[in-house]
Tab-separated table of C-alpha atoms in Angstrom:
chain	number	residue	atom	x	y	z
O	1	UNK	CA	-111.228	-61.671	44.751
O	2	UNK	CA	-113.047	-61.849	47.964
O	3	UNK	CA	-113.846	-58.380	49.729
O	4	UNK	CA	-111.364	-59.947	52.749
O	5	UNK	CA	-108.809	-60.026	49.987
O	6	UNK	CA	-109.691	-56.538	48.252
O	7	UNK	CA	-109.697	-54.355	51.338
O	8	UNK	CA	-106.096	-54.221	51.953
O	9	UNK	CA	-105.399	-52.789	48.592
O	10	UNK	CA	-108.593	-50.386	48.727
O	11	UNK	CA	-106.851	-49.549	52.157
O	12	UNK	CA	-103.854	-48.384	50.180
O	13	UNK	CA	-105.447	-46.758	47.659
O	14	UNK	CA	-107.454	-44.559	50.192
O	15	UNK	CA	-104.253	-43.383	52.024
O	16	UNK	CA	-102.212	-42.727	48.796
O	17	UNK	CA	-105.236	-40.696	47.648
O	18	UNK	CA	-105.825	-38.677	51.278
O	19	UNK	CA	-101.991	-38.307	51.238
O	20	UNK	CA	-101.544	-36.915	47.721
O	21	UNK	CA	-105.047	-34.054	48.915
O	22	UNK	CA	-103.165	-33.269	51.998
O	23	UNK	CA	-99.294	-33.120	50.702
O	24	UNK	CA	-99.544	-29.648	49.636
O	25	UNK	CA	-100.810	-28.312	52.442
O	26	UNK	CA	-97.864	-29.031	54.818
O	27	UNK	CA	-95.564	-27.111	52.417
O	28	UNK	CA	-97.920	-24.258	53.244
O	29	UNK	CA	-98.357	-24.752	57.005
O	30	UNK	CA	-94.450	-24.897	57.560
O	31	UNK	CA	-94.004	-22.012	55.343
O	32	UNK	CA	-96.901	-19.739	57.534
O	33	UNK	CA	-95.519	-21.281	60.726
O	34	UNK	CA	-91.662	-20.636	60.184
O	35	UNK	CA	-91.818	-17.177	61.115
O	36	UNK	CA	-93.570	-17.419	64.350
O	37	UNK	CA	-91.383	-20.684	65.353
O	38	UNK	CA	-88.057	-17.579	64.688
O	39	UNK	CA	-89.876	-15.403	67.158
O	40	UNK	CA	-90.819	-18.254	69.329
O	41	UNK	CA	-86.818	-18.879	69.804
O	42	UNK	CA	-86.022	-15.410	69.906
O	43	UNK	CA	-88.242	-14.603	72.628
O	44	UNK	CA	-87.549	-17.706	74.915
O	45	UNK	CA	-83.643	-17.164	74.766
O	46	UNK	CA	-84.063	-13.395	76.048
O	47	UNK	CA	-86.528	-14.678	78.942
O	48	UNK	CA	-82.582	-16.803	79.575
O	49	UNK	CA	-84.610	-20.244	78.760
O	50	UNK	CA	-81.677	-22.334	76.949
O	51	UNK	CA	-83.565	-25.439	76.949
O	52	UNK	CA	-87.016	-24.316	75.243
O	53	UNK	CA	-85.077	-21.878	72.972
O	54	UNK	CA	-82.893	-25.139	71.540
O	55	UNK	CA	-86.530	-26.619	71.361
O	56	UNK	CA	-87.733	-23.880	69.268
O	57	UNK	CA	-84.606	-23.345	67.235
O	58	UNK	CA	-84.882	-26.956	66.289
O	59	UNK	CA	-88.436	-26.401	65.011
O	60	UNK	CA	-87.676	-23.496	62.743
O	61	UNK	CA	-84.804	-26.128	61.218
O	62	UNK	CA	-87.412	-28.748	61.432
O	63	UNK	CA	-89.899	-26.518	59.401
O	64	UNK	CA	-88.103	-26.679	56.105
O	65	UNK	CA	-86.392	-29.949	56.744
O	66	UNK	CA	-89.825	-31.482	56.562
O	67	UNK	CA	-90.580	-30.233	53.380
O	68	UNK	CA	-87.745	-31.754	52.048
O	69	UNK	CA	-88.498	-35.145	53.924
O	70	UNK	CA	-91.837	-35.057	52.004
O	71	UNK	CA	-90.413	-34.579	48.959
O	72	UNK	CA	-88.385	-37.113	49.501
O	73	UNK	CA	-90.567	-39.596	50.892
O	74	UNK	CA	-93.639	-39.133	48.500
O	75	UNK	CA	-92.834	-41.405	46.162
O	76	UNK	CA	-95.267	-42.320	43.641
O	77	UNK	CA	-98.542	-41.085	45.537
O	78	UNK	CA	-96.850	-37.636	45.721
O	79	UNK	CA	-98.344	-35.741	42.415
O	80	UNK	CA	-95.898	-33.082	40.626
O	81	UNK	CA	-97.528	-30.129	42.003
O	82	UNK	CA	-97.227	-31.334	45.205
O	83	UNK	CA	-93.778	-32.209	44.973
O	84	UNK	CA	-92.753	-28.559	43.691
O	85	UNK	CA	-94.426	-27.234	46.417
O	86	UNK	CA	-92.269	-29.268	48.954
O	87	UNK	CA	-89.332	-28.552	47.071
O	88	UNK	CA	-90.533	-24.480	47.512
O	89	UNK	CA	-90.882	-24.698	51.504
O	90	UNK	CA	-87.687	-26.090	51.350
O	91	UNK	CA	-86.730	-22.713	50.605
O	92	UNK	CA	-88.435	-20.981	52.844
O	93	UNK	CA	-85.571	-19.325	55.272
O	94	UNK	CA	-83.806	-17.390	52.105
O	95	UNK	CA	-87.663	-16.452	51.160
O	96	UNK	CA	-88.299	-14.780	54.390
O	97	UNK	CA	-85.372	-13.195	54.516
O	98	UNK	CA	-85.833	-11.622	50.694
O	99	UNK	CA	-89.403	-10.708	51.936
O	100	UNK	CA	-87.769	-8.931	54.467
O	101	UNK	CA	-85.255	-7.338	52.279
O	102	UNK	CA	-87.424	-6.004	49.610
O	103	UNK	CA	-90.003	-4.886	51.804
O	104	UNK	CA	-87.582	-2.392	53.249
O	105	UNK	CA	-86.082	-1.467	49.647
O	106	UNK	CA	-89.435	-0.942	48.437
O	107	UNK	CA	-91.020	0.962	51.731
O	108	UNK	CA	-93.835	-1.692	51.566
O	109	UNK	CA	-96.724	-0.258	53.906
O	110	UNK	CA	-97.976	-3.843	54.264
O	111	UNK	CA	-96.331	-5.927	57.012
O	112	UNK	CA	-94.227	-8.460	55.825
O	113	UNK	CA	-95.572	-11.438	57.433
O	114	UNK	CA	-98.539	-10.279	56.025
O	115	UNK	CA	-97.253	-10.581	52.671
O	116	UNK	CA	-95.731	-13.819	53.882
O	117	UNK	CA	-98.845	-15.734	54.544
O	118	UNK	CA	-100.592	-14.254	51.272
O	119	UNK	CA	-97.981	-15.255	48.943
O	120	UNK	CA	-97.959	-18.597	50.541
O	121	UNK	CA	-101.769	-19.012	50.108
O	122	UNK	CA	-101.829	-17.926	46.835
O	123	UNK	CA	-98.433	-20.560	45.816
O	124	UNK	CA	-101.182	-23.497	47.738
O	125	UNK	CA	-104.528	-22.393	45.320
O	126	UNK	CA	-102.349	-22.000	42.192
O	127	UNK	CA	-101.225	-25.227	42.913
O	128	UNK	CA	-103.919	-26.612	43.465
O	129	UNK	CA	-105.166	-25.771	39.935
O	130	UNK	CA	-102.518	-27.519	38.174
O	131	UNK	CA	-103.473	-31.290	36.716
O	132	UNK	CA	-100.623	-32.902	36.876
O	133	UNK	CA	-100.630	-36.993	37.381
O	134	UNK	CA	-98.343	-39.174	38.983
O	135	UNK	CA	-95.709	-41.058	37.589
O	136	UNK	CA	-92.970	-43.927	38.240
O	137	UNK	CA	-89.040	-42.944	39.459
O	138	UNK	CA	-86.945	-40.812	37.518
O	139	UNK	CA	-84.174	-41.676	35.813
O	140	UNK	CA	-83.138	-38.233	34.005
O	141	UNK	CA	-80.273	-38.620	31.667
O	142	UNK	CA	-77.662	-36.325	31.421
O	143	UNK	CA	-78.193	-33.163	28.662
O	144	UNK	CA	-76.311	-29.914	27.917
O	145	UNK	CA	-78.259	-27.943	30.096
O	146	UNK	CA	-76.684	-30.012	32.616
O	147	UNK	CA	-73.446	-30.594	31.359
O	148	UNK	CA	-73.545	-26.363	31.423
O	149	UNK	CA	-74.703	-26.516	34.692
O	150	UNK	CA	-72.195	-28.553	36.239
O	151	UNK	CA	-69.146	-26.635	34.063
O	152	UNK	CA	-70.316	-23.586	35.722
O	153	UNK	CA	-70.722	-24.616	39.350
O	154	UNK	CA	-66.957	-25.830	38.987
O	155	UNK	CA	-65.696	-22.609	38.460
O	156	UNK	CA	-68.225	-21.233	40.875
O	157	UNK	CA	-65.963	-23.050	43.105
O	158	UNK	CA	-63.261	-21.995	43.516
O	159	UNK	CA	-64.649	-18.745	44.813
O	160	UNK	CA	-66.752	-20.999	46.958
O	161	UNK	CA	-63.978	-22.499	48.723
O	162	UNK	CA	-62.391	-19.115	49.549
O	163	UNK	CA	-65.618	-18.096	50.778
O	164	UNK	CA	-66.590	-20.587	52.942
O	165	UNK	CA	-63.001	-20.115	54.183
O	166	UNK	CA	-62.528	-16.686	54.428
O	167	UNK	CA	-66.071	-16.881	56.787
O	168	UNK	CA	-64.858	-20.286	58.946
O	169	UNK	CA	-61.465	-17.556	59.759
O	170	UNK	CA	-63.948	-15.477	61.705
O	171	UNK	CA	-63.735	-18.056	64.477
O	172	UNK	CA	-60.559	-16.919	65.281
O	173	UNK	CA	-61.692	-13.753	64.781
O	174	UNK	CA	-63.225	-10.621	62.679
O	175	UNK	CA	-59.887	-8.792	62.224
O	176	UNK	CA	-58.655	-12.213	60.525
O	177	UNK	CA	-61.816	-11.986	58.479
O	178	UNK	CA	-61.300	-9.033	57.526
O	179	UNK	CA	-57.558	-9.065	56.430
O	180	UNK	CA	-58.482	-12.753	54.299
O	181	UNK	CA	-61.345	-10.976	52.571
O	182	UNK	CA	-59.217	-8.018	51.974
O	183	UNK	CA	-57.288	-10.416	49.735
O	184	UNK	CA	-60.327	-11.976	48.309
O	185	UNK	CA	-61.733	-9.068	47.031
O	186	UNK	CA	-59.040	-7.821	45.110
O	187	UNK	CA	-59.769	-10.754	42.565
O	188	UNK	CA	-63.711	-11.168	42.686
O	189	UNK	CA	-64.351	-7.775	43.078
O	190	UNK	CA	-62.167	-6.657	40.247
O	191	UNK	CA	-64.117	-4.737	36.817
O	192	UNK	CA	-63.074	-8.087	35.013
O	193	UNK	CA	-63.995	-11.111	37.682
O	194	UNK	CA	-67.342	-9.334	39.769
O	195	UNK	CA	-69.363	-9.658	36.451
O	196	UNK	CA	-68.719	-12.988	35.430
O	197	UNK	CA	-69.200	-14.393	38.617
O	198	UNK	CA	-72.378	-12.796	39.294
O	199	UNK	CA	-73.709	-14.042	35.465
O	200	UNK	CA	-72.348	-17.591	36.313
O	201	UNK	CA	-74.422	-17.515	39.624
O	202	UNK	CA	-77.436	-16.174	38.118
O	203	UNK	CA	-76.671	-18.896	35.053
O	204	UNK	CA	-76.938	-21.693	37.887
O	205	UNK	CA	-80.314	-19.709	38.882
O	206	UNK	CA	-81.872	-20.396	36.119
O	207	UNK	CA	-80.546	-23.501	34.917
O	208	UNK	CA	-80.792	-24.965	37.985
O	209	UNK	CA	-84.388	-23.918	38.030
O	210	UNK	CA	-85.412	-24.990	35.081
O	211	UNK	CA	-83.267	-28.858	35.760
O	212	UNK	CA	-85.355	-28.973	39.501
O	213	UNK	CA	-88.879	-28.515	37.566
O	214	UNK	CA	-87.770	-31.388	35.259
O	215	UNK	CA	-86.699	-33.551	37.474
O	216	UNK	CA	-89.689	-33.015	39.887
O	217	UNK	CA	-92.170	-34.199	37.604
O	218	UNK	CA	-91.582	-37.670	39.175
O	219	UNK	CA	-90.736	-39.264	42.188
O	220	UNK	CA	-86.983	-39.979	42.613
O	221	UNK	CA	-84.344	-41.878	44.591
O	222	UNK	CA	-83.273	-40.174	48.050
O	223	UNK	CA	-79.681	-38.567	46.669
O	224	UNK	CA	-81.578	-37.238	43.573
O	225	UNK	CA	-84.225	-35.994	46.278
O	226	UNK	CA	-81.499	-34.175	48.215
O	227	UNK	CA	-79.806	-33.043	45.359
O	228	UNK	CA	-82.887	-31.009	43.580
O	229	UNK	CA	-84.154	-29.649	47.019
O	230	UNK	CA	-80.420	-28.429	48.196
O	231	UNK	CA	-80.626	-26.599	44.684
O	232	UNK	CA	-83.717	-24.964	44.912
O	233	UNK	CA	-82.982	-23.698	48.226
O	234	UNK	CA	-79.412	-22.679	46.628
O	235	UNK	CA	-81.404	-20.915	44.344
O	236	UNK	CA	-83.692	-18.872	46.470
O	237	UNK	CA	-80.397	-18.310	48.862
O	238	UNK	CA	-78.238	-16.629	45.881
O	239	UNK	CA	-81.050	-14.706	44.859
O	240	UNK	CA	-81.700	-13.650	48.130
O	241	UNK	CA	-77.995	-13.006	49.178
O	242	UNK	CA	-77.201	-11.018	45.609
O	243	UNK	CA	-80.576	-8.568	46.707
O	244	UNK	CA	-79.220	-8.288	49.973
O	245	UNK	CA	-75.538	-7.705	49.464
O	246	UNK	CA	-75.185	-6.118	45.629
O	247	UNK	CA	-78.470	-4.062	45.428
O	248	UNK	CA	-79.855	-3.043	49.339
O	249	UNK	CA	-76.285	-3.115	51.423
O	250	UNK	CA	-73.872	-1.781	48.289
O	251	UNK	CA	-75.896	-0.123	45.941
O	252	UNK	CA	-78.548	1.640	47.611
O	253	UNK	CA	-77.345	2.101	51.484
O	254	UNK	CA	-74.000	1.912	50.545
O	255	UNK	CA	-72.883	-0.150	53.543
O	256	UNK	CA	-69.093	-2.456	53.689
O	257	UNK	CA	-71.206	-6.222	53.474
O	258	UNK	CA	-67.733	-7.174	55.561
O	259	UNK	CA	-67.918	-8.484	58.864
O	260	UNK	CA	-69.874	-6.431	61.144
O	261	UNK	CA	-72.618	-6.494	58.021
O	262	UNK	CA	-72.617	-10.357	57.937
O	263	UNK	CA	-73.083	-10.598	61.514
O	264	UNK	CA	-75.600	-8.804	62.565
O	265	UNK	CA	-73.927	-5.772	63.606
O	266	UNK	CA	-73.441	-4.795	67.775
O	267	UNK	CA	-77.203	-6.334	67.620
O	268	UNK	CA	-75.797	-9.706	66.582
O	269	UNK	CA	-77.793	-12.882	64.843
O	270	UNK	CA	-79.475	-14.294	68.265
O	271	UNK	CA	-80.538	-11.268	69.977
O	272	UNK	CA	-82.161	-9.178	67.692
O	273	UNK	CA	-86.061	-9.756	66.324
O	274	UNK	CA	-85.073	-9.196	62.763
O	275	UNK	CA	-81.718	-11.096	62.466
O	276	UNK	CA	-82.469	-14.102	63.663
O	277	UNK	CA	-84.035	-15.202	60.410
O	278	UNK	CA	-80.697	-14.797	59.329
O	279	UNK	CA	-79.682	-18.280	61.179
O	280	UNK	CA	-81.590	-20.524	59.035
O	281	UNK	CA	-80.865	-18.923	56.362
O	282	UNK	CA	-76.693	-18.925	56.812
O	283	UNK	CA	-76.501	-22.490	58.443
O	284	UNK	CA	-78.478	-24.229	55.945
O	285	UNK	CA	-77.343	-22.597	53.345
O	286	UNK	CA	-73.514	-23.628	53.934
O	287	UNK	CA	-74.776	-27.149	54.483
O	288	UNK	CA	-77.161	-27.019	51.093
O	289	UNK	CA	-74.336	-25.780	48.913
O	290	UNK	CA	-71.603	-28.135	49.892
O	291	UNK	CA	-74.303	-31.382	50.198
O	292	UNK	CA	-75.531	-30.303	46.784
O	293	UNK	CA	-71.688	-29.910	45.385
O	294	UNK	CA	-71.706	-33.782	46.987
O	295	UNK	CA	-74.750	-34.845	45.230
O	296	UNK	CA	-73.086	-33.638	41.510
O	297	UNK	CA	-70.041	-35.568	42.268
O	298	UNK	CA	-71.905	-38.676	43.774
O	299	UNK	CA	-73.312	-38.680	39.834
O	300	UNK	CA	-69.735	-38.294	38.224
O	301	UNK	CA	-68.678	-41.264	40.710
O	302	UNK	CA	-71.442	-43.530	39.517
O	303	UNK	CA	-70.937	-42.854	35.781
O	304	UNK	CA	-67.580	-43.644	36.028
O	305	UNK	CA	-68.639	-46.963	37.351
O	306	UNK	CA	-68.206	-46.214	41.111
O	307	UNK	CA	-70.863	-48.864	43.302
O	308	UNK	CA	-73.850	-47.410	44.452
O	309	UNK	CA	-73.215	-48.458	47.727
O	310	UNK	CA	-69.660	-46.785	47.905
O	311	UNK	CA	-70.600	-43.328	45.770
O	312	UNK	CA	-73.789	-43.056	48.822
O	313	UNK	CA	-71.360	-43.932	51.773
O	314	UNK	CA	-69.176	-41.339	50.186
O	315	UNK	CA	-72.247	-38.856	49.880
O	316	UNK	CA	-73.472	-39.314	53.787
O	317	UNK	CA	-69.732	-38.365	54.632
O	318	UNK	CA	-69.676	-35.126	52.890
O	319	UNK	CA	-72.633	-34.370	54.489
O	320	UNK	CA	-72.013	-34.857	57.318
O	321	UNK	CA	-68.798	-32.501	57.253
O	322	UNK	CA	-71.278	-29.859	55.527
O	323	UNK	CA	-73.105	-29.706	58.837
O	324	UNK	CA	-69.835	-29.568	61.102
O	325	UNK	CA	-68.701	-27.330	58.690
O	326	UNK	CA	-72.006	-25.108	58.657
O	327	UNK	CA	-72.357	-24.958	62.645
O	328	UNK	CA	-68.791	-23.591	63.052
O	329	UNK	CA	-68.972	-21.043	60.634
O	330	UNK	CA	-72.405	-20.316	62.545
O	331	UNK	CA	-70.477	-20.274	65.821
O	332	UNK	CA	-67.872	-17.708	64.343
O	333	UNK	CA	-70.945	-15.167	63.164
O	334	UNK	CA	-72.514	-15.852	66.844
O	335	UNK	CA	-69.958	-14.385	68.404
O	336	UNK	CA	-67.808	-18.068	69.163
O	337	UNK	CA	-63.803	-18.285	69.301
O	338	UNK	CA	-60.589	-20.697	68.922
């Protein structure tokens, strides 16, 4: 081999080595950044600048979004380490907002973003300690844990769809809400129901956990990408949203978590310096749950013999009505109505 022939592939090599050095550290940049890019947009839409705040409110989606893109994209360069890490800035809007939480609960004399950036350095050098080599595409198989996992998020469901519902009713508006939830929470608020459904969504917690760090150990197709990061940022969100609603709002300030709760109060989501985290956090998650809820039936399609090619177009579409569906329940919590 001639050096004319060899330096293409020594051209390669370089990049996938730089690439796999650098890949963790955009995890942590995005994560650092996010919060400043929130106060960016909150400060530019009360100086009554539309246009940059749509810039900036695009960036704090962007933030997280590229973490997932990595992850995503890696492929086989992308070492295990590095790919958890993506798959952890993905979930960087529920994180902020249970750093926010907690610090509160707990009184924390050290400001938040403060502990933001530390814990976010010290996720970067731990990670950078861990050996872990590359390897080829993934092709998990399916296994109890799974099989437990998936029984679960079916009857997780149908709560789910009452949810999502009961919150998309607030576009007409919070009196509506309020009289649908009313209903609601007769059943999954009952002595018999409220348990079980809070041990079947801390079951998909840790199951889902522990199927994400599995599957992350190698470099996968796009849906299977999309699928593990929408459930470790489903993860973080329940975590965050049972700490938020069951422990600070009911338990300890004993606050309704009804409408006025969800929304941000007479402060609302946009206006006010610590709510607007709370954007993020709502929009993506409605979009993460339902595309993940996708990506679990795209595999029951495709081991029932459904074609690739249909069980993907079939995936893009539900998708795609996740984020039409996550922007007008947004609206409705903003303040929109029909």
């Amino acid at each position: 081999m001639t050096p004319a022939d060899a330096s293409p592939e020594l051209s390669t090599s370089m990049i996938r080595m730089n690439g796999s050095k650098l890949a963790p550290l955009l995890p942590i940049a995005t994560a650092i950044a996010y919060p400043w890019g929130l106060t960016a947009f909150h400060s530019t839409i009360l100086s009554g600048n539309r246009i940059g705040a749509a810039i900036w409110l695009i960036v704090a989606f962007g933030l997280p979004l590229s973490c997932l893109a990595l992850a995503a994209s890696g492929g086989s360069w992308l070492t295990p380490s590095a790919r958890r890490l993506a798959y952890a800035g993905v979930t960087t809007p529920p994180l902020f907002v249970l750093v926010g939480v907690a610090s509160g609960l707990f009184k924390s004399p050290v400001p938040e973003r403060v502990t933001w950036v530390t814990g976010w350095i010290a996720a970067g050098v731990l990670a950078s300690f861990i050996k872990s080599k590359v390897t080829t595409v993934a092709t998990p198989s399916a296994s109890r844990l799974q099989i437990a996992h998936g029984i679960s998020a079916a009857i997780i469901l149908l709560f789910l769809t009452f949810h999502l519902f009961n919150h998309l009713a607030g576009l007409i508006g919070p009196d509506t809400h309020a009289r649908i939830m009313a209903l609601g929470r007769r059943v999954y608020r009952s002595s018999l129901v409220e348990p079980v459904l809070v041990s079947l969504l801390l079951f998909q917690v840790i199951s889902g956990v522990r199927l994400a760090w599995r599957w992350s150990h190698r470099a996968m197709d796009l849906p299977r990408a999309i699928q593990v990061g929408s459930g470790a940022y489903l993860a973080a969100f329940v975590l965050t949203h049972l700490n938020s609603a069951l422990i600070s709002a009911r338990m300890v300030h004993h606050i309704d978590t009804g409408w006025g709760w969800a929304s941000g109060g007479r402060a609302g989501l946009i206006l006010d310096a610590w709510n607007i985290r709370l954007v993020p956090h709502y929009a993506l998650g409605v979009f993460f749950v339902l595309t993940h809820i996708a990506c679990g039936l795209r595999s029951v399609l495709l081991a029932h013999g459904t074609r690739k090619p249909v069980a993907n177009r079939i995936l893009w579409a539900c998708m795609s009505f996740a984020a039409v569906l996550s922007v007008a329940i947004l609206a409705g919590l903003c303040g929109a109505r029909v």
